[in-house]
mmCIF file of C-alpha atoms and ligand atoms in Angstrom:
data_model
loop_
_atom_site.group_PDB
_atom_site.id
_atom_site.type_symbol
_atom_site.label_atom_id
_atom_site.label_comp_id
_atom_site.label_asym_id
_atom_site.label_seq_id
_atom_site.Cartn_x
_atom_site.Cartn_y
_atom_site.Cartn_z
ATOM 1 C CA UNK X 29 22.337 -4.768 7.540
ATOM 2 C CA UNK X 30 18.707 -4.022 6.700
ATOM 3 C CA UNK X 31 18.896 -0.327 5.855
ATOM 4 C CA UNK X 32 21.612 -0.956 3.235
ATOM 5 C CA UNK X 33 19.689 -3.548 1.231
ATOM 6 C CA UNK X 34 17.832 -2.040 -1.752
ATOM 7 C CA UNK X 35 14.111 -2.593 -1.315
ATOM 8 C CA UNK X 36 10.962 -2.630 -3.427
ATOM 9 C CA UNK X 37 7.718 -1.689 -1.706
ATOM 10 C CA UNK X 38 4.386 -2.399 -3.404
ATOM 11 C CA UNK X 39 1.827 -1.550 -0.705
ATOM 12 C CA UNK X 40 1.946 1.913 0.812
ATOM 13 C CA UNK X 41 -0.953 4.309 1.428
ATOM 14 C CA UNK X 42 0.312 7.840 0.789
ATOM 15 C CA UNK X 43 -1.812 9.486 3.509
ATOM 16 C CA UNK X 44 -1.169 6.564 5.835
ATOM 17 C CA UNK X 45 2.557 7.157 5.467
ATOM 18 C CA UNK X 46 2.288 10.797 6.597
ATOM 19 C CA UNK X 47 4.675 11.444 9.496
ATOM 20 C CA UNK X 48 2.647 12.665 12.530
ATOM 21 C CA UNK X 49 4.885 15.747 12.778
ATOM 22 C CA UNK X 50 3.978 16.622 9.196
ATOM 23 C CA UNK X 51 0.227 16.319 9.878
ATOM 24 C CA UNK X 52 0.534 18.289 13.137
ATOM 25 C CA UNK X 53 2.373 21.043 11.229
ATOM 26 C CA UNK X 54 -0.355 21.219 8.580
ATOM 27 C CA UNK X 55 -3.082 21.265 11.267
ATOM 28 C CA UNK X 56 -1.309 24.176 12.972
ATOM 29 C CA UNK X 57 -1.023 26.117 9.688
ATOM 30 C CA UNK X 58 -4.744 25.611 9.037
ATOM 31 C CA UNK X 59 -5.864 26.243 12.633
ATOM 32 C CA UNK X 60 -7.359 22.775 12.921
ATOM 33 C CA UNK X 61 -7.530 20.986 16.269
ATOM 34 C CA UNK X 62 -6.387 17.406 15.734
ATOM 35 C CA UNK X 63 -5.072 16.793 19.253
ATOM 36 C CA UNK X 64 -7.560 13.911 19.704
ATOM 37 C CA UNK X 65 -5.826 11.682 17.176
ATOM 38 C CA UNK X 66 -2.371 11.816 18.786
ATOM 39 C CA UNK X 67 -1.096 10.083 21.923
ATOM 40 C CA UNK X 68 1.135 11.671 24.559
ATOM 41 C CA UNK X 69 4.248 10.473 22.725
ATOM 42 C CA UNK X 70 3.088 12.307 19.585
ATOM 43 C CA UNK X 71 2.244 9.205 17.565
ATOM 44 C CA UNK X 72 -1.163 8.410 16.051
ATOM 45 C CA UNK X 73 -3.591 6.981 18.612
ATOM 46 C CA UNK X 74 -6.408 4.502 17.804
ATOM 47 C CA UNK X 75 -8.097 1.538 19.477
ATOM 48 C CA UNK X 76 -8.500 -0.964 16.638
ATOM 49 C CA UNK X 77 -8.637 -1.202 12.843
ATOM 50 C CA UNK X 78 -11.983 0.566 12.566
ATOM 51 C CA UNK X 79 -10.834 3.385 14.819
ATOM 52 C CA UNK X 80 -7.608 3.462 12.784
ATOM 53 C CA UNK X 81 -9.679 4.138 9.636
ATOM 54 C CA UNK X 82 -11.350 7.101 11.411
ATOM 55 C CA UNK X 83 -8.034 8.522 12.637
ATOM 56 C CA UNK X 84 -6.593 8.026 9.131
ATOM 57 C CA UNK X 85 -9.441 10.034 7.620
ATOM 58 C CA UNK X 86 -9.146 12.753 10.305
ATOM 59 C CA UNK X 87 -5.413 13.122 9.591
ATOM 60 C CA UNK X 88 -6.132 13.164 5.843
ATOM 61 C CA UNK X 89 -8.581 16.009 6.396
ATOM 62 C CA UNK X 90 -5.601 18.368 6.837
ATOM 63 C CA UNK X 91 -4.546 17.667 3.235
ATOM 64 C CA UNK X 92 -6.639 20.123 1.270
ATOM 65 C CA UNK X 93 -4.595 21.281 -1.744
ATOM 66 C CA UNK X 94 -2.257 19.869 -4.405
ATOM 67 C CA UNK X 95 0.576 21.729 -2.672
ATOM 68 C CA UNK X 96 -0.192 19.838 0.571
ATOM 69 C CA UNK X 97 0.130 16.592 -1.383
ATOM 70 C CA UNK X 98 3.390 17.740 -3.012
ATOM 71 C CA UNK X 99 4.876 18.334 0.429
ATOM 72 C CA UNK X 100 3.414 15.082 1.782
ATOM 73 C CA UNK X 101 4.887 13.046 -1.078
ATOM 74 C CA UNK X 102 8.354 14.496 -0.457
ATOM 75 C CA UNK X 103 8.124 13.830 3.296
ATOM 76 C CA UNK X 104 7.029 10.227 2.679
ATOM 77 C CA UNK X 105 9.699 9.511 0.066
ATOM 78 C CA UNK X 106 12.406 10.862 2.369
ATOM 79 C CA UNK X 107 11.415 8.238 4.951
ATOM 80 C CA UNK X 108 11.249 5.463 2.350
ATOM 81 C CA UNK X 109 14.619 6.357 0.816
ATOM 82 C CA UNK X 110 16.223 6.426 4.281
ATOM 83 C CA UNK X 111 15.057 2.825 4.684
ATOM 84 C CA UNK X 112 16.713 1.746 1.426
ATOM 85 C CA UNK X 113 13.596 1.705 -0.762
ATOM 86 C CA UNK X 114 14.550 2.202 -4.425
ATOM 87 C CA UNK X 115 11.119 1.604 -5.966
ATOM 88 C CA UNK X 116 7.721 2.184 -4.403
ATOM 89 C CA UNK X 117 4.097 1.946 -5.498
ATOM 90 C CA UNK X 118 1.674 3.985 -3.450
ATOM 91 C CA UNK X 119 -2.098 4.014 -3.198
ATOM 92 C CA UNK X 120 -3.693 7.330 -4.145
ATOM 93 C CA UNK X 121 -7.369 8.110 -3.676
ATOM 94 C CA UNK X 122 -9.172 10.735 -5.789
ATOM 95 C CA UNK X 123 -11.690 10.552 -2.911
ATOM 96 C CA UNK X 124 -9.169 12.547 -0.851
ATOM 97 C CA UNK X 125 -7.493 14.314 -3.797
ATOM 98 C CA UNK X 126 -10.161 16.578 -5.260
ATOM 99 C CA UNK X 127 -13.355 14.753 -4.258
ATOM 100 C CA UNK X 128 -13.362 12.469 -7.343
ATOM 101 C CA UNK X 129 -13.550 15.398 -9.787
ATOM 102 C CA UNK X 130 -11.374 14.506 -12.795
ATOM 103 C CA UNK X 131 -10.036 18.051 -13.305
ATOM 104 C CA UNK X 132 -9.138 18.495 -9.635
ATOM 105 C CA UNK X 133 -7.626 15.001 -9.469
ATOM 106 C CA UNK X 134 -5.321 15.850 -12.394
ATOM 107 C CA UNK X 135 -4.020 18.879 -10.470
ATOM 108 C CA UNK X 136 -3.299 16.795 -7.378
ATOM 109 C CA UNK X 137 -1.583 14.215 -9.530
ATOM 110 C CA UNK X 138 0.625 16.839 -11.156
ATOM 111 C CA UNK X 139 1.781 18.020 -7.717
ATOM 112 C CA UNK X 140 2.436 14.466 -6.495
ATOM 113 C CA UNK X 141 4.416 13.699 -9.643
ATOM 114 C CA UNK X 142 6.447 16.883 -9.255
ATOM 115 C CA UNK X 143 7.516 15.683 -5.790
ATOM 116 C CA UNK X 144 8.188 12.181 -7.124
ATOM 117 C CA UNK X 145 10.409 13.568 -9.901
ATOM 118 C CA UNK X 146 12.333 15.643 -7.359
ATOM 119 C CA UNK X 147 12.782 12.619 -5.076
ATOM 120 C CA UNK X 148 13.992 10.517 -7.990
ATOM 121 C CA UNK X 149 16.636 13.133 -8.832
ATOM 122 C CA UNK X 150 17.803 13.820 -5.288
ATOM 123 C CA UNK X 151 17.173 10.558 -3.393
ATOM 124 C CA UNK X 152 17.295 7.876 -6.098
ATOM 125 C CA UNK X 153 13.826 6.529 -5.334
ATOM 126 C CA UNK X 154 11.234 5.821 -8.050
ATOM 127 C CA UNK X 155 7.516 6.166 -7.300
ATOM 128 C CA UNK X 156 4.441 4.992 -9.232
ATOM 129 C CA UNK X 157 0.758 5.350 -8.319
ATOM 130 C CA UNK X 158 -2.151 2.948 -7.885
ATOM 131 C CA UNK X 159 -5.563 4.623 -7.837
ATOM 132 C CA UNK X 160 -7.617 3.227 -5.006
ATOM 133 C CA UNK X 161 -11.268 3.719 -4.129
ATOM 134 C CA UNK X 162 -12.304 3.208 -0.526
ATOM 135 C CA UNK X 163 -14.522 0.176 -0.040
ATOM 136 C CA UNK X 164 -16.654 1.614 2.746
ATOM 137 C CA UNK X 165 -17.432 4.685 0.614
ATOM 138 C CA UNK X 166 -19.410 2.292 -1.620
ATOM 139 C CA UNK X 167 -19.491 1.154 -5.287
ATOM 140 C CA UNK X 168 -21.012 4.379 -6.685
ATOM 141 C CA UNK X 169 -18.120 6.501 -5.478
ATOM 142 C CA UNK X 170 -15.746 3.764 -6.653
ATOM 143 C CA UNK X 171 -17.133 4.201 -10.191
ATOM 144 C CA UNK X 172 -16.257 7.905 -10.121
ATOM 145 C CA UNK X 173 -12.813 7.004 -8.810
ATOM 146 C CA UNK X 174 -12.388 4.456 -11.614
ATOM 147 C CA UNK X 175 -13.172 7.189 -14.144
ATOM 148 C CA UNK X 176 -10.444 9.374 -12.575
ATOM 149 C CA UNK X 177 -8.103 6.380 -12.810
ATOM 150 C CA UNK X 178 -8.958 5.652 -16.453
ATOM 151 C CA UNK X 179 -8.469 9.331 -17.385
ATOM 152 C CA UNK X 180 -4.945 9.341 -15.945
ATOM 153 C CA UNK X 181 -3.805 5.773 -16.713
ATOM 154 C CA UNK X 182 -0.354 5.664 -18.253
ATOM 155 C CA UNK X 183 3.288 5.285 -17.380
ATOM 156 C CA UNK X 184 2.869 6.805 -13.901
ATOM 157 C CA UNK X 185 -0.613 5.767 -12.777
ATOM 158 C CA UNK X 186 -0.086 2.087 -13.391
ATOM 159 C CA UNK X 187 -2.634 0.279 -11.246
ATOM 160 C CA UNK X 188 -6.049 0.210 -9.636
ATOM 161 C CA UNK X 189 -6.864 -1.218 -6.210
ATOM 162 C CA UNK X 190 -9.402 -1.271 -3.416
ATOM 163 C CA UNK X 191 -8.699 -0.322 0.209
ATOM 164 C CA UNK X 192 -10.866 0.369 3.258
ATOM 165 C CA UNK X 193 -13.153 -1.778 5.376
ATOM 166 C CA UNK X 194 -13.132 -5.309 3.978
ATOM 167 C CA UNK X 195 -16.142 -6.199 6.120
ATOM 168 C CA UNK X 196 -18.372 -3.900 4.043
ATOM 169 C CA UNK X 197 -19.739 -5.015 0.682
ATOM 170 C CA UNK X 198 -18.281 -7.665 -1.597
ATOM 171 C CA UNK X 199 -15.675 -7.608 -4.365
ATOM 172 C CA UNK X 200 -18.330 -8.183 -7.032
ATOM 173 C CA UNK X 201 -19.958 -4.845 -6.071
ATOM 174 C CA UNK X 202 -16.845 -3.208 -7.539
ATOM 175 C CA UNK X 203 -16.725 -5.187 -10.760
ATOM 176 C CA UNK X 204 -17.719 -2.253 -12.988
ATOM 177 C CA UNK X 205 -14.881 -0.147 -11.586
ATOM 178 C CA UNK X 206 -12.300 -2.900 -11.956
ATOM 179 C CA UNK X 207 -13.457 -3.673 -15.509
ATOM 180 C CA UNK X 208 -13.189 0.030 -16.435
ATOM 181 C CA UNK X 209 -9.700 0.217 -14.929
ATOM 182 C CA UNK X 210 -8.584 -2.933 -16.726
ATOM 183 C CA UNK X 211 -9.929 -1.623 -20.040
ATOM 184 C CA UNK X 212 -7.892 1.556 -19.478
ATOM 185 C CA UNK X 213 -4.753 -0.596 -19.259
ATOM 186 C CA UNK X 214 -4.361 -0.552 -15.481
ATOM 187 C CA UNK X 215 -3.079 -3.569 -13.559
ATOM 188 C CA UNK X 216 -5.196 -4.742 -10.633
ATOM 189 C CA UNK X 217 -4.844 -5.411 -6.918
ATOM 190 C CA UNK X 218 -7.347 -5.543 -4.050
ATOM 191 C CA UNK X 219 -7.116 -5.575 -0.248
ATOM 192 C CA UNK X 220 -8.457 -8.958 0.892
ATOM 193 C CA UNK X 221 -7.709 -11.585 3.506
ATOM 194 C CA UNK X 222 -6.811 -9.021 6.161
ATOM 195 C CA UNK X 223 -10.121 -8.701 8.040
ATOM 196 C CA UNK X 224 -11.997 -11.128 5.796
ATOM 197 C CA UNK X 225 -11.112 -14.823 5.691
ATOM 198 C CA UNK X 226 -10.120 -17.049 2.755
ATOM 199 C CA UNK X 227 -13.509 -16.577 1.072
ATOM 200 C CA UNK X 228 -12.768 -12.856 0.747
ATOM 201 C CA UNK X 229 -9.463 -13.596 -1.030
ATOM 202 C CA UNK X 230 -11.197 -16.129 -3.221
ATOM 203 C CA UNK X 231 -13.897 -13.616 -4.188
ATOM 204 C CA UNK X 232 -11.328 -10.934 -5.094
ATOM 205 C CA UNK X 233 -9.503 -13.370 -7.385
ATOM 206 C CA UNK X 234 -12.686 -14.770 -8.935
ATOM 207 C CA UNK X 235 -14.798 -11.609 -9.258
ATOM 208 C CA UNK X 236 -12.188 -8.899 -9.862
ATOM 209 C CA UNK X 237 -9.507 -10.983 -11.609
ATOM 210 C CA UNK X 238 -6.704 -9.251 -9.739
ATOM 211 C CA UNK X 239 -3.082 -10.287 -10.162
ATOM 212 C CA UNK X 240 -2.010 -9.088 -6.711
ATOM 213 C CA UNK X 241 -3.730 -9.153 -3.332
ATOM 214 C CA UNK X 242 -3.178 -6.556 -0.619
ATOM 215 C CA UNK X 243 -2.340 -8.599 2.506
ATOM 216 C CA UNK X 244 -4.000 -11.932 1.586
ATOM 217 C CA UNK X 245 -2.461 -13.498 4.679
ATOM 218 C CA UNK X 246 -5.674 -15.117 5.883
ATOM 219 C CA UNK X 247 -5.535 -17.378 2.823
ATOM 220 C CA UNK X 248 -3.377 -19.466 5.162
ATOM 221 C CA UNK X 249 -6.625 -20.675 6.777
ATOM 222 C CA UNK X 250 -7.385 -22.658 3.585
ATOM 223 C CA UNK X 251 -4.385 -24.531 2.162
ATOM 224 C CA UNK X 252 -6.227 -25.349 -1.087
ATOM 225 C CA UNK X 253 -6.532 -21.610 -1.654
ATOM 226 C CA UNK X 254 -2.845 -21.121 -0.816
ATOM 227 C CA UNK X 255 -1.973 -23.722 -3.468
ATOM 228 C CA UNK X 256 -4.266 -22.004 -5.984
ATOM 229 C CA UNK X 257 -2.559 -18.649 -5.283
ATOM 230 C CA UNK X 258 0.856 -20.277 -5.756
ATOM 231 C CA UNK X 259 -0.199 -22.014 -8.981
ATOM 232 C CA UNK X 260 -1.774 -18.903 -10.484
ATOM 233 C CA UNK X 261 1.284 -16.832 -9.544
ATOM 234 C CA UNK X 262 -0.823 -14.309 -7.641
ATOM 235 C CA UNK X 263 1.412 -12.024 -5.619
ATOM 236 C CA UNK X 264 0.697 -11.160 -1.977
ATOM 237 C CA UNK X 265 1.554 -7.645 -0.805
ATOM 238 C CA UNK X 266 2.273 -8.660 2.780
ATOM 239 C CA UNK X 267 2.623 -6.067 5.542
ATOM 240 C CA UNK X 268 3.682 -8.089 8.591
ATOM 241 C CA UNK X 269 4.173 -5.193 11.037
ATOM 242 C CA UNK X 270 0.743 -3.790 10.169
ATOM 243 C CA UNK X 271 -0.882 -7.189 10.774
ATOM 244 C CA UNK X 272 0.863 -7.600 14.124
ATOM 245 C CA UNK X 273 0.123 -4.109 15.455
ATOM 246 C CA UNK X 274 -3.530 -4.424 14.375
ATOM 247 C CA UNK X 275 -3.749 -7.725 16.272
ATOM 248 C CA UNK X 276 -4.129 -10.302 13.475
ATOM 249 C CA UNK X 277 -1.127 -12.217 14.832
ATOM 250 C CA UNK X 278 0.394 -12.243 18.285
ATOM 251 C CA UNK X 279 4.006 -11.780 17.127
ATOM 252 C CA UNK X 280 6.484 -11.963 14.260
ATOM 253 C CA UNK X 281 7.089 -15.690 14.611
ATOM 254 C CA UNK X 282 3.342 -16.305 14.451
ATOM 255 C CA UNK X 283 3.007 -14.394 11.161
ATOM 256 C CA UNK X 284 2.316 -16.713 8.161
ATOM 257 C CA UNK X 285 4.669 -14.997 5.656
ATOM 258 C CA UNK X 286 7.339 -17.674 6.082
ATOM 259 C CA UNK X 287 4.866 -20.534 5.700
ATOM 260 C CA UNK X 288 3.300 -18.947 2.600
ATOM 261 C CA UNK X 289 6.736 -18.520 1.025
ATOM 262 C CA UNK X 290 7.722 -22.121 1.810
ATOM 263 C CA UNK X 291 4.515 -23.286 0.138
ATOM 264 C CA UNK X 292 5.491 -21.511 -3.096
ATOM 265 C CA UNK X 293 3.497 -18.264 -2.856
ATOM 266 C CA UNK X 294 5.120 -15.116 -4.251
ATOM 267 C CA UNK X 295 5.368 -12.956 -1.132
ATOM 268 C CA UNK X 296 6.494 -9.330 -1.001
ATOM 269 C CA UNK X 297 7.155 -7.055 2.004
ATOM 270 C CA UNK X 298 5.565 -3.637 2.626
ATOM 271 C CA UNK X 299 4.720 -1.280 5.479
ATOM 272 C CA UNK X 300 1.077 -0.275 4.652
ATOM 273 C CA UNK X 301 0.875 2.873 6.858
ATOM 274 C CA UNK X 302 4.308 2.969 8.518
ATOM 275 C CA UNK X 303 3.980 5.649 11.236
ATOM 276 C CA UNK X 304 0.617 4.225 12.336
ATOM 277 C CA UNK X 305 2.289 0.865 12.893
ATOM 278 C CA UNK X 306 5.613 2.177 14.240
ATOM 279 C CA UNK X 307 7.481 0.610 11.369
ATOM 280 C CA UNK X 308 9.739 1.244 8.378
ATOM 281 C CA UNK X 309 10.913 -1.064 5.608
ATOM 282 C CA UNK X 310 14.245 -1.486 7.435
ATOM 283 C CA UNK X 311 12.356 -2.405 10.624
ATOM 284 C CA UNK X 312 10.276 -5.009 8.737
ATOM 285 C CA UNK X 313 13.478 -6.561 7.344
ATOM 286 C CA UNK X 314 15.155 -6.652 10.778
ATOM 287 C CA UNK X 315 12.184 -8.261 12.505
ATOM 288 C CA UNK X 316 11.712 -10.849 9.710
ATOM 289 C CA UNK X 317 15.428 -11.704 9.748
ATOM 290 C CA UNK X 318 15.175 -12.262 13.504
ATOM 291 C CA UNK X 319 11.929 -14.252 13.437
ATOM 292 C CA UNK X 320 12.711 -16.567 10.510
ATOM 293 C CA UNK X 321 16.479 -16.450 10.224
ATOM 294 C CA UNK X 322 16.196 -14.875 6.773
ATOM 295 C CA UNK X 323 19.514 -13.712 5.304
ATOM 296 C CA UNK X 324 20.439 -11.198 2.585
ATOM 297 C CA UNK X 325 19.863 -13.894 -0.072
ATOM 298 C CA UNK X 326 16.226 -14.343 0.976
ATOM 299 C CA UNK X 327 15.629 -10.590 0.997
ATOM 300 C CA UNK X 328 17.252 -10.290 -2.434
ATOM 301 C CA UNK X 329 14.963 -12.953 -3.885
ATOM 302 C CA UNK X 330 11.930 -11.215 -2.334
ATOM 303 C CA UNK X 331 13.031 -7.844 -3.772
ATOM 304 C CA UNK X 332 13.432 -9.509 -7.198
ATOM 305 C CA UNK X 333 9.982 -11.087 -6.956
ATOM 306 C CA UNK X 334 8.615 -7.688 -5.933
ATOM 307 C CA UNK X 335 10.028 -5.796 -8.907
ATOM 308 C CA UNK X 336 8.851 -8.597 -11.202
ATOM 309 C CA UNK X 337 5.341 -8.044 -9.775
ATOM 310 C CA UNK X 338 5.548 -4.236 -9.980
ATOM 311 C CA UNK X 339 3.088 -2.558 -12.327
ATOM 312 C CA UNK X 340 5.688 -0.249 -13.940
ATOM 313 C CA UNK X 341 6.884 -0.363 -17.559
ATOM 314 C CA UNK X 342 9.683 -2.642 -18.728
ATOM 315 C CA UNK X 343 12.411 0.019 -18.889
ATOM 316 C CA UNK X 344 11.801 1.065 -15.290
ATOM 317 C CA UNK X 345 11.790 -2.584 -14.183
ATOM 318 C CA UNK X 346 15.085 -3.270 -15.983
ATOM 319 C CA UNK X 347 16.695 -0.226 -14.353
ATOM 320 C CA UNK X 348 15.584 -1.272 -10.846
ATOM 321 C CA UNK X 349 16.695 -4.871 -11.413
ATOM 322 C CA UNK X 350 20.185 -3.544 -12.271
ATOM 323 C CA UNK X 351 20.252 -1.676 -8.949
ATOM 324 C CA UNK X 352 19.186 -4.804 -7.042
ATOM 325 C CA UNK X 353 21.717 -7.026 -8.838
ATOM 326 C CA UNK X 354 24.588 -4.561 -8.406
ATOM 327 C CA UNK X 355 23.984 -4.446 -4.646
ATOM 328 C CA UNK X 356 23.786 -8.238 -4.436
ATOM 329 C CA UNK X 357 26.927 -8.947 -6.519
HETATM 330 N N1 ADE H 5 -6.264 1.801 4.354
HETATM 331 C C1 ADE H 5 -5.100 2.100 4.918
HETATM 332 N N2 ADE H 5 -4.564 1.018 5.502
HETATM 333 C C2 ADE H 5 -5.411 -0.009 5.286
HETATM 334 C C3 ADE H 5 -5.420 -1.375 5.634
HETATM 335 N N3 ADE H 5 -4.426 -1.938 6.328
HETATM 336 N N4 ADE H 5 -6.473 -2.117 5.254
HETATM 337 C C4 ADE H 5 -7.472 -1.557 4.570
HETATM 338 N N5 ADE H 5 -7.512 -0.288 4.201
HETATM 339 C C5 ADE H 5 -6.486 0.494 4.562
HETATM 340 ZN ZN1 ZN H 6 -3.221 -1.367 2.885
#
């Protein structure tokens, strides 16, 4: 059932979605030795979240040109489309694409968009970008990233976020960057409540005025905060498989997505960094259906809530809604 349902994914890191075979191929072409980041079965190998961030950055180190990113984007969208994704928003970091230089970033973006246009024509999947500084690179670099974001804000770069190590720094350190992005017309999201507790989610909402939260699941540790999130209509970009593989929860039934939804929170479903977590959107749907007895009606309402929370323009939203409704009729 799952693969056939049209899906909307709002939380996907482009480099984190790179198939290991793709990264191994690039490493071979560039004579780089990356054997240390792969296990015997060929998948990415890491000990915990912090080691995951290192392996992520080592894999990303193979991506050195706009052409590499064009190929990466196509490889990633092939996987997403095979899982039934019809609309996706992915995190892009000028930190990795041109070292935060505006001119270089524009070239990377052109290549990524070329791949996205091709995928839209041939696979029927629509992609939009969210520019994302990396928290553990610090607020100064985030400012440069925000300038890249503001310079390219429009109908394709539609949002601004913050990824990386939530244990480092505080949301308010990034206020300048988020204000600049907002003034450029970008919509805002921030990773919080993954490795930080409820106070981290609270700070992202209060200090950065975001309308979506990446993960946000640890809000469940403070029901007053959960009610605030529900009342304010803040959307959680939940990545259950990622949370389980990284050890936040012991299994699918223990994951709080069902409880958050029952309490009135707008929940959405994403994969985060799918090959790192041995997942796909279809896999997430199957496991959630099994754990919580969710049927096609539940998944349809989540897909509708997801496209309503997407940062794209109205015409794109209307087109995707038609696709979702036609499949559900
Ligand atoms: N970058 C890639 N995946 C991430 C995650 N799950 N949390 C924070 N930063 C990330
Ligand atoms: Zn993420």
